[in-house]
PDB file of C-alpha atoms in Angstrom:
ATOM      1  CA  MET O   1       0.003  -0.004  -0.003  1.00  0.00           C
ATOM      2  CA  LYS O   2       2.841   2.368   0.827  1.00  0.00           C
ATOM      3  CA  ILE O   3       4.429   1.725  -2.585  1.00  0.00           C
ATOM      4  CA  LYS O   4       1.142   2.487  -4.357  1.00  0.00           C
ATOM      5  CA  LYS O   5       0.755   5.626  -2.296  1.00  0.00           C
ATOM      6  CA  ILE O   6       4.276   6.742  -3.085  1.00  0.00           C
ATOM      7  CA  LEU O   7       3.782   6.006  -6.797  1.00  0.00           C
ATOM      8  CA  GLY O   8       0.485   7.898  -6.761  1.00  0.00           C
ATOM      9  CA  LEU O   9       2.029  10.939  -5.095  1.00  0.00           C
ATOM     10  CA  SER O  10       4.989  10.798  -7.493  1.00  0.00           C
ATOM     11  CA  LEU O  11       2.712  10.637 -10.512  1.00  0.00           C
ATOM     12  CA  THR O  12       0.669  13.538  -9.183  1.00  0.00           C
ATOM     13  CA  GLY O  13       3.841  15.520  -8.633  1.00  0.00           C
ATOM     14  CA  LEU O  14       5.091  14.779 -12.137  1.00  0.00           C
ATOM     15  CA  LEU O  15       1.780  15.815 -13.682  1.00  0.00           C
ATOM     16  CA  ALA O  16       1.764  19.043 -11.642  1.00  0.00           C
ATOM     17  CA  TRP O  17       5.345  19.763 -12.702  1.00  0.00           C
ATOM     18  CA  ALA O  18       4.525  19.039 -16.365  1.00  0.00           C
ATOM     19  CA  PHE O  19       1.461  21.295 -16.154  1.00  0.00           C
ATOM     20  CA  PHE O  20       3.591  24.058 -14.597  1.00  0.00           C
ATOM     21  CA  LEU O  21       6.146  23.743 -17.418  1.00  0.00           C
ATOM     22  CA  LEU O  22       3.412  23.777 -20.061  1.00  0.00           C
ATOM     23  CA  VAL O  23       1.686  26.861 -18.631  1.00  0.00           C
ATOM     24  CA  ASN O  24       4.974  28.752 -18.298  1.00  0.00           C
ATOM     25  CA  LEU O  25       6.596  27.503 -21.513  1.00  0.00           C
ATOM     26  CA  PRO O  26       8.627  30.462 -22.837  1.00  0.00           C
ATOM     27  CA  ALA O  27       7.484  31.708 -26.234  1.00  0.00           C
ATOM     28  CA  ALA O  28      11.098  32.426 -27.272  1.00  0.00           C
ATOM     29  CA  PHE O  29      12.047  28.775 -26.651  1.00  0.00           C
ATOM     30  CA  VAL O  30       9.125  27.501 -28.692  1.00  0.00           C
ATOM     31  CA  TYR O  31      10.082  29.807 -31.571  1.00  0.00           C
ATOM     32  CA  GLN O  32      13.650  28.481 -31.521  1.00  0.00           C
ATOM     33  CA  VAL O  33      12.683  24.782 -31.659  1.00  0.00           C
ATOM     34  CA  ALA O  34       9.493  24.998 -33.776  1.00  0.00           C
ATOM     35  CA  PRO O  35       9.606  24.369 -37.553  1.00  0.00           C
ATOM     36  CA  VAL O  36       9.008  28.010 -38.542  1.00  0.00           C
ATOM     37  CA  PRO O  37       8.389  28.560 -42.308  1.00  0.00           C
ATOM     38  CA  GLY O  38      11.230  30.262 -44.156  1.00  0.00           C
ATOM     39  CA  ASN O  39       9.072  33.266 -45.057  1.00  0.00           C
ATOM     40  CA  VAL O  40       8.358  34.021 -41.373  1.00  0.00           C
ATOM     41  CA  SER O  41      10.693  35.606 -38.833  1.00  0.00           C
ATOM     42  CA  ALA O  42      10.241  37.168 -35.384  1.00  0.00           C
ATOM     43  CA  SER O  43      12.367  39.084 -32.905  1.00  0.00           C
ATOM     44  CA  ASN O  44      12.268  40.379 -29.311  1.00  0.00           C
ATOM     45  CA  ILE O  45       9.957  37.558 -28.182  1.00  0.00           C
ATOM     46  CA  SER O  46       8.916  37.490 -24.516  1.00  0.00           C
ATOM     47  CA  GLY O  47       6.232  36.000 -22.288  1.00  0.00           C
ATOM     48  CA  THR O  48       4.817  32.509 -22.573  1.00  0.00           C
ATOM     49  CA  VAL O  49       3.432  30.568 -25.486  1.00  0.00           C
ATOM     50  CA  TRP O  50      -0.026  31.253 -24.021  1.00  0.00           C
ATOM     51  CA  SER O  51       0.365  34.985 -23.386  1.00  0.00           C
ATOM     52  CA  GLY O  52       3.281  36.761 -24.967  1.00  0.00           C
ATOM     53  CA  GLN O  53       4.688  39.506 -27.113  1.00  0.00           C
ATOM     54  CA  ALA O  54       6.969  39.945 -30.119  1.00  0.00           C
ATOM     55  CA  GLY O  55       8.685  43.179 -31.064  1.00  0.00           C
ATOM     56  CA  GLU O  56       8.556  42.390 -34.781  1.00  0.00           C
ATOM     57  CA  VAL O  57       7.077  39.705 -37.002  1.00  0.00           C
ATOM     58  CA  THR O  58       7.843  39.549 -40.725  1.00  0.00           C
ATOM     59  CA  VAL O  59       5.801  37.479 -43.173  1.00  0.00           C
ATOM     60  CA  ASN O  60       6.690  37.566 -46.885  1.00  0.00           C
ATOM     61  CA  ASN O  61       8.752  40.749 -46.315  1.00  0.00           C
ATOM     62  CA  VAL O  62       5.782  42.507 -44.661  1.00  0.00           C
ATOM     63  CA  THR O  63       6.802  43.616 -41.143  1.00  0.00           C
ATOM     64  CA  LEU O  64       4.412  44.209 -38.251  1.00  0.00           C
ATOM     65  CA  THR O  65       5.490  45.591 -34.869  1.00  0.00           C
ATOM     66  CA  SER O  66       4.391  45.167 -31.265  1.00  0.00           C
ATOM     67  CA  ILE O  67       2.408  41.922 -31.521  1.00  0.00           C
ATOM     68  CA  ASN O  68       0.610  40.626 -28.424  1.00  0.00           C
ATOM     69  CA  TRP O  69      -1.369  37.379 -28.094  1.00  0.00           C
ATOM     70  CA  ASP O  70      -3.509  35.604 -25.499  1.00  0.00           C
ATOM     71  CA  ILE O  71      -4.433  32.004 -26.294  1.00  0.00           C
ATOM     72  CA  LYS O  72      -7.672  30.621 -24.851  1.00  0.00           C
ATOM     73  CA  PRO O  73      -6.929  27.127 -23.421  1.00  0.00           C
ATOM     74  CA  SER O  74     -10.626  26.196 -23.310  1.00  0.00           C
ATOM     75  CA  ALA O  75     -10.770  26.131 -27.118  1.00  0.00           C
ATOM     76  CA  LEU O  76      -8.255  23.281 -27.166  1.00  0.00           C
ATOM     77  CA  LEU O  77     -10.906  21.019 -25.661  1.00  0.00           C
ATOM     78  CA  ARG O  78     -12.926  21.595 -28.856  1.00  0.00           C
ATOM     79  CA  ARG O  79      -9.909  20.800 -31.037  1.00  0.00           C
ATOM     80  CA  ALA O  80      -9.413  24.432 -31.986  1.00  0.00           C
ATOM     81  CA  LEU O  81      -6.840  27.129 -31.377  1.00  0.00           C
ATOM     82  CA  GLU O  82      -8.336  30.494 -30.404  1.00  0.00           C
ATOM     83  CA  ALA O  83      -6.482  33.674 -29.495  1.00  0.00           C
ATOM     84  CA  ASP O  84      -6.970  37.401 -29.018  1.00  0.00           C
ATOM     85  CA  ILE O  85      -4.322  39.265 -31.003  1.00  0.00           C
ATOM     86  CA  LYS O  86      -3.243  42.893 -30.946  1.00  0.00           C
ATOM     87  CA  VAL O  87      -0.808  44.514 -33.374  1.00  0.00           C
ATOM     88  CA  GLY O  88       0.879  47.899 -33.258  1.00  0.00           C
ATOM     89  CA  ASP O  89       0.576  50.995 -31.108  1.00  0.00           C
ATOM     90  CA  LEU O  90      -0.127  54.708 -31.539  1.00  0.00           C
ATOM     91  CA  GLN O  91       3.165  55.207 -33.409  1.00  0.00           C
ATOM     92  CA  SER O  92       2.722  52.240 -35.769  1.00  0.00           C
ATOM     93  CA  PRO O  93       1.578  52.613 -39.383  1.00  0.00           C
ATOM     94  CA  VAL O  94      -0.534  49.484 -38.767  1.00  0.00           C
ATOM     95  CA  SER O  95      -2.628  48.668 -35.705  1.00  0.00           C
ATOM     96  CA  ALA O  96      -5.135  45.865 -35.369  1.00  0.00           C
ATOM     97  CA  GLU O  97      -7.187  43.781 -32.963  1.00  0.00           C
ATOM     98  CA  ALA O  98      -8.806  40.438 -33.738  1.00  0.00           C
ATOM     99  CA  THR O  99     -10.061  37.187 -32.300  1.00  0.00           C
ATOM    100  CA  VAL O 100      -8.673  34.357 -34.410  1.00  0.00           C
ATOM    101  CA  ARG O 101      -9.948  30.774 -34.308  1.00  0.00           C
ATOM    102  CA  ALA O 102      -8.264  27.975 -36.256  1.00  0.00           C
ATOM    103  CA  THR O 103      -9.158  24.320 -36.773  1.00  0.00           C
ATOM    104  CA  THR O 104      -7.792  21.708 -39.151  1.00  0.00           C
ATOM    105  CA  SER O 105     -10.323  22.801 -41.781  1.00  0.00           C
ATOM    106  CA  GLU O 106     -10.785  26.574 -41.430  1.00  0.00           C
ATOM    107  CA  VAL O 107      -9.649  29.864 -39.949  1.00  0.00           C
ATOM    108  CA  SER O 108     -12.174  32.431 -38.749  1.00  0.00           C
ATOM    109  CA  LEU O 109     -11.884  36.068 -37.653  1.00  0.00           C
ATOM    110  CA  THR O 110     -14.367  37.916 -35.451  1.00  0.00           C
ATOM    111  CA  ASP O 111     -14.507  41.444 -34.060  1.00  0.00           C
ATOM    112  CA  THR O 112     -11.573  42.500 -36.207  1.00  0.00           C
ATOM    113  CA  THR O 113     -10.463  46.114 -36.587  1.00  0.00           C
ATOM    114  CA  VAL O 114      -7.494  47.335 -38.599  1.00  0.00           C
ATOM    115  CA  ASP O 115      -6.182  50.879 -38.953  1.00  0.00           C
ATOM    116  CA  VAL O 116      -3.446  51.459 -41.524  1.00  0.00           C
ATOM    117  CA  THR O 117      -2.037  54.421 -43.408  1.00  0.00           C
ATOM    118  CA  ALA O 118      -2.637  54.324 -47.145  1.00  0.00           C
ATOM    119  CA  GLN O 119       1.001  55.241 -47.749  1.00  0.00           C
ATOM    120  CA  TRP O 120       2.226  52.147 -45.860  1.00  0.00           C
ATOM    121  CA  LEU O 121      -0.234  49.874 -47.620  1.00  0.00           C
ATOM    122  CA  GLN O 122       0.795  51.173 -51.033  1.00  0.00           C
ATOM    123  CA  SER O 123       4.478  50.709 -50.185  1.00  0.00           C
ATOM    124  CA  GLN O 124       3.921  47.080 -49.217  1.00  0.00           C
ATOM    125  CA  PHE O 125       1.534  46.228 -52.058  1.00  0.00           C
ATOM    126  CA  PRO O 126       2.352  48.419 -55.075  1.00  0.00           C
ATOM    127  CA  MET O 127      -0.492  49.260 -57.446  1.00  0.00           C
ATOM    128  CA  PRO O 128      -0.529  47.964 -61.045  1.00  0.00           C
ATOM    129  CA  ASP O 129       1.616  49.927 -63.492  1.00  0.00           C
ATOM    130  CA  PHE O 130      -1.378  51.506 -65.165  1.00  0.00           C
ATOM    131  CA  VAL O 131      -2.401  53.201 -61.897  1.00  0.00           C
ATOM    132  CA  ILE O 132      -0.344  56.402 -61.627  1.00  0.00           C
ATOM    133  CA  VAL O 133      -1.814  57.836 -58.428  1.00  0.00           C
ATOM    134  CA  ASP O 134      -0.781  57.953 -54.781  1.00  0.00           C
ATOM    135  CA  VAL O 135      -3.421  57.412 -52.124  1.00  0.00           C
ATOM    136  CA  LEU O 136      -3.140  59.497 -48.947  1.00  0.00           C
ATOM    137  CA  GLY O 137      -5.047  59.105 -45.694  1.00  0.00           C
ATOM    138  CA  ASN O 138      -6.043  56.383 -43.266  1.00  0.00           C
ATOM    139  CA  ILE O 139      -7.821  53.115 -44.045  1.00  0.00           C
ATOM    140  CA  ASN O 140     -10.069  51.589 -41.394  1.00  0.00           C
ATOM    141  CA  LEU O 141     -11.227  47.984 -41.729  1.00  0.00           C
ATOM    142  CA  ASP O 142     -14.024  46.555 -39.599  1.00  0.00           C
ATOM    143  CA  VAL O 143     -14.736  42.831 -40.036  1.00  0.00           C
ATOM    144  CA  GLN O 144     -17.570  41.283 -38.061  1.00  0.00           C
ATOM    145  CA  THR O 145     -16.942  37.755 -39.352  1.00  0.00           C
ATOM    146  CA  MET O 146     -14.663  36.099 -41.896  1.00  0.00           C
ATOM    147  CA  ASN O 147     -14.189  32.401 -42.685  1.00  0.00           C
ATOM    148  CA  LEU O 148     -11.244  31.035 -44.654  1.00  0.00           C
ATOM    149  CA  THR O 149     -10.689  27.468 -45.888  1.00  0.00           C
ATOM    150  CA  ARG O 150      -8.190  25.837 -48.238  1.00  0.00           C
ATOM    151  CA  GLN O 151     -10.519  26.944 -51.047  1.00  0.00           C
ATOM    152  CA  GLY O 152     -10.167  30.590 -50.011  1.00  0.00           C
ATOM    153  CA  CYS O 153     -12.579  33.060 -48.434  1.00  0.00           C
ATOM    154  CA  GLN O 154     -15.985  31.456 -47.886  1.00  0.00           C
ATOM    155  CA  SER O 155     -17.849  34.213 -46.030  1.00  0.00           C
ATOM    156  CA  LEU O 156     -17.127  37.808 -45.086  1.00  0.00           C
ATOM    157  CA  ASP O 157     -19.052  40.647 -43.491  1.00  0.00           C
ATOM    158  CA  GLY O 158     -16.879  43.732 -43.439  1.00  0.00           C
ATOM    159  CA  LEU O 159     -16.617  47.422 -44.109  1.00  0.00           C
ATOM    160  CA  VAL O 160     -13.596  49.470 -45.153  1.00  0.00           C
ATOM    161  CA  ALA O 161     -13.553  53.249 -44.893  1.00  0.00           C
ATOM    162  CA  LEU O 162     -11.055  55.944 -45.905  1.00  0.00           C
ATOM    163  CA  GLU O 163     -10.451  58.917 -43.610  1.00  0.00           C
ATOM    164  CA  ARG O 164      -8.819  62.226 -44.559  1.00  0.00           C
ATOM    165  CA  SER O 165      -8.111  60.672 -47.921  1.00  0.00           C
ATOM    166  CA  SER O 166      -7.080  62.043 -51.286  1.00  0.00           C
ATOM    167  CA  LEU O 167      -5.602  60.919 -54.597  1.00  0.00           C
ATOM    168  CA  ASN O 168      -2.444  62.615 -55.854  1.00  0.00           C
ATOM    169  CA  SER O 169      -1.614  62.324 -59.558  1.00  0.00           C
ATOM    170  CA  PRO O 170       0.591  64.116 -62.099  1.00  0.00           C
ATOM    171  CA  PHE O 171      -2.546  65.865 -63.385  1.00  0.00           C
ATOM    172  CA  GLY O 172      -3.851  67.161 -60.049  1.00  0.00           C
ATOM    173  CA  ASP O 173      -5.154  66.100 -56.658  1.00  0.00           C
ATOM    174  CA  ILE O 174      -8.625  64.842 -55.767  1.00  0.00           C
ATOM    175  CA  ARG O 175     -10.204  64.999 -52.324  1.00  0.00           C
ATOM    176  CA  LEU O 176     -12.238  61.839 -51.743  1.00  0.00           C
ATOM    177  CA  GLY O 177     -14.376  62.980 -48.818  1.00  0.00           C
ATOM    178  CA  ASP O 178     -16.556  60.122 -47.552  1.00  0.00           C
ATOM    179  CA  ALA O 179     -15.318  56.893 -49.104  1.00  0.00           C
ATOM    180  CA  GLY O 180     -15.985  53.292 -48.175  1.00  0.00           C
ATOM    181  CA  ALA O 181     -16.717  49.803 -49.412  1.00  0.00           C
ATOM    182  CA  ARG O 182     -18.862  46.917 -48.204  1.00  0.00           C
ATOM    183  CA  LEU O 183     -16.877  43.655 -48.304  1.00  0.00           C
ATOM    184  CA  ASN O 184     -18.245  40.185 -49.069  1.00  0.00           C
ATOM    185  CA  CYS O 185     -16.873  36.920 -50.348  1.00  0.00           C
ATOM    186  CA  GLU O 186     -18.177  33.585 -51.565  1.00  0.00           C
ATOM    187  CA  ALA O 187     -16.398  30.489 -52.888  1.00  0.00           C
ATOM    188  CA  GLY O 188     -13.056  32.270 -52.740  1.00  0.00           C
ATOM    189  CA  THR O 189     -14.142  35.368 -54.658  1.00  0.00           C
ATOM    190  CA  LEU O 190     -13.938  38.724 -52.873  1.00  0.00           C
ATOM    191  CA  THR O 191     -16.245  41.583 -53.801  1.00  0.00           C
ATOM    192  CA  ALA O 192     -16.137  45.199 -52.655  1.00  0.00           C
ATOM    193  CA  SER O 193     -19.064  47.502 -53.315  1.00  0.00           C
ATOM    194  CA  VAL O 194     -17.582  51.004 -53.432  1.00  0.00           C
ATOM    195  CA  ASN O 195     -19.337  54.269 -52.642  1.00  0.00           C
ATOM    196  CA  GLN O 196     -17.569  57.647 -52.473  1.00  0.00           C
ATOM    197  CA  SER O 197     -18.660  61.282 -52.545  1.00  0.00           C
ATOM    198  CA  SER O 198     -16.941  64.671 -52.340  1.00  0.00           C
ATOM    199  CA  SER O 199     -17.057  68.091 -54.010  1.00  0.00           C
ATOM    200  CA  ASP O 200     -14.332  66.838 -56.396  1.00  0.00           C
ATOM    201  CA  ILE O 201     -15.822  63.511 -57.501  1.00  0.00           C
ATOM    202  CA  SER O 202     -18.433  60.835 -56.754  1.00  0.00           C
ATOM    203  CA  THR O 203     -17.954  57.140 -57.396  1.00  0.00           C
ATOM    204  CA  GLU O 204     -20.054  53.997 -57.365  1.00  0.00           C
ATOM    205  CA  GLY O 205     -18.741  50.634 -58.416  1.00  0.00           C
ATOM    206  CA  GLN O 206     -17.723  47.082 -57.660  1.00  0.00           C
ATOM    207  CA  PHE O 207     -14.312  45.465 -57.377  1.00  0.00           C
ATOM    208  CA  THR O 208     -14.007  41.670 -57.749  1.00  0.00           C
ATOM    209  CA  LEU O 209     -10.926  39.590 -56.885  1.00  0.00           C
ATOM    210  CA  ARG O 210     -10.974  35.890 -57.786  1.00  0.00           C
ATOM    211  CA  PRO O 211      -8.942  33.054 -56.211  1.00  0.00           C
ATOM    212  CA  ASN O 212      -6.478  33.086 -59.119  1.00  0.00           C
ATOM    213  CA  MET O 213      -5.788  36.779 -58.308  1.00  0.00           C
ATOM    214  CA  SER O 214      -7.515  38.045 -61.442  1.00  0.00           C
ATOM    215  CA  PHE O 215      -9.590  41.160 -60.811  1.00  0.00           C
ATOM    216  CA  ASN O 216     -12.271  43.297 -62.374  1.00  0.00           C
ATOM    217  CA  LEU O 217     -13.271  46.858 -61.548  1.00  0.00           C
ATOM    218  CA  ALA O 218     -16.477  48.378 -62.913  1.00  0.00           C
ATOM    219  CA  ALA O 219     -17.356  51.877 -61.745  1.00  0.00           C
ATOM    220  CA  THR O 220     -19.189  55.064 -62.602  1.00  0.00           C
ATOM    221  CA  LEU O 221     -17.433  58.392 -61.958  1.00  0.00           C
ATOM    222  CA  THR O 222     -19.158  61.747 -61.765  1.00  0.00           C
ATOM    223  CA  PRO O 223     -16.845  64.783 -61.637  1.00  0.00           C
ATOM    224  CA  GLY O 224     -17.674  67.511 -59.148  1.00  0.00           C
ATOM    225  CA  GLU O 225     -17.511  71.259 -59.501  1.00  0.00           C
ATOM    226  CA  GLU O 226     -14.126  71.445 -57.764  1.00  0.00           C
ATOM    227  CA  MET O 227     -12.337  68.734 -59.763  1.00  0.00           C
ATOM    228  CA  PRO O 228      -9.180  70.142 -61.416  1.00  0.00           C
ATOM    229  CA  ASN O 229      -9.872  70.932 -65.104  1.00  0.00           C
ATOM    230  CA  GLN O 230      -6.900  68.893 -66.313  1.00  0.00           C
ATOM    231  CA  LEU O 231      -8.357  65.808 -64.629  1.00  0.00           C
ATOM    232  CA  LYS O 232     -11.826  66.485 -66.043  1.00  0.00           C
ATOM    233  CA  GLN O 233     -10.386  66.610 -69.549  1.00  0.00           C
ATOM    234  CA  GLY O 234      -8.612  63.305 -68.969  1.00  0.00           C
ATOM    235  CA  LEU O 235     -11.764  61.394 -68.015  1.00  0.00           C
ATOM    236  CA  ASP O 236     -12.512  60.796 -71.698  1.00  0.00           C
ATOM    237  CA  PHE O 237      -9.376  58.659 -71.876  1.00  0.00           C
ATOM    238  CA  LEU O 238     -10.283  56.649 -68.759  1.00  0.00           C
ATOM    239  CA  GLY O 239     -13.855  55.728 -69.514  1.00  0.00           C
ATOM    240  CA  GLN O 240     -16.923  56.128 -71.679  1.00  0.00           C
ATOM    241  CA  SER O 241     -19.103  59.201 -71.287  1.00  0.00           C
ATOM    242  CA  GLU O 242     -22.693  58.440 -70.272  1.00  0.00           C
ATOM    243  CA  GLY O 243     -23.961  61.813 -71.548  1.00  0.00           C
ATOM    244  CA  ASP O 244     -24.960  63.081 -68.094  1.00  0.00           C
ATOM    245  CA  ASP O 245     -21.505  64.227 -66.932  1.00  0.00           C
ATOM    246  CA  SER O 246     -20.722  60.729 -65.671  1.00  0.00           C
ATOM    247  CA  TYR O 247     -18.246  58.183 -67.022  1.00  0.00           C
ATOM    248  CA  SER O 248     -18.266  54.396 -66.903  1.00  0.00           C
ATOM    249  CA  LEU O 249     -14.943  52.668 -66.285  1.00  0.00           C
ATOM    250  CA  SER O 250     -13.948  49.035 -66.571  1.00  0.00           C
ATOM    251  CA  PHE O 251     -10.555  47.510 -65.772  1.00  0.00           C
ATOM    252  CA  SER O 252      -9.443  43.911 -65.507  1.00  0.00           C
ATOM    253  CA  GLY O 253      -6.139  42.155 -64.972  1.00  0.00           C
ATOM    254  CA  ARG O 254      -4.160  40.075 -62.523  1.00  0.00           C
ATOM    255  CA  LEU O 255      -2.451  41.096 -59.295  1.00  0.00           C
TER     256      LEU O 255
END
């Protein structure tokens, strides 16, 4: 009986010690021994694997700063990994908050907000060669829900808005005023319904991005009273006049 009691106490002690190690497992150690993909790197890692921080994380040459995460252990009982993630601070060109849930078949985002400067976004993801404008201002993304599978985006309920935004081109600058887009996706295809209005220009249209990265943009532009004359004269080269001071535009290609 004494041997069984000793073995039982020893086993309990080992399990408690293992649990203590698991709960306090350093995130930096896990990063060093884990099979991290070659396109991912991180630095200044601290905290535990369950609740930690990283000074920088780079994925495909895109660098984010001040990343914090809190993993929810209860989700593991449902064979899922769920975490609250925060990115950036007041000085960062990108800041974000999201709840991420991942299983073997899908990744979902809820209550996601992203704030990014248009200049940073354009520097990381250059526009096609035929687009000769610079976008200025802030871009705010609000995603209520988003579901991703191996087949791409399956569902999305989101809204993107531009604040203090303008377009700068060799032919003049355009103030965009209120600008935003409703985001949806189905079967891997992303759609953005665009609506914008200012004293310089008004726009309505739809942007479509397919899983093979081919895109289509169909829009109607209506110049305002304060649009620079040089830009007004150039609208005939961009689209087809509708006879009521508006122009229809259509672009397609591959990103």
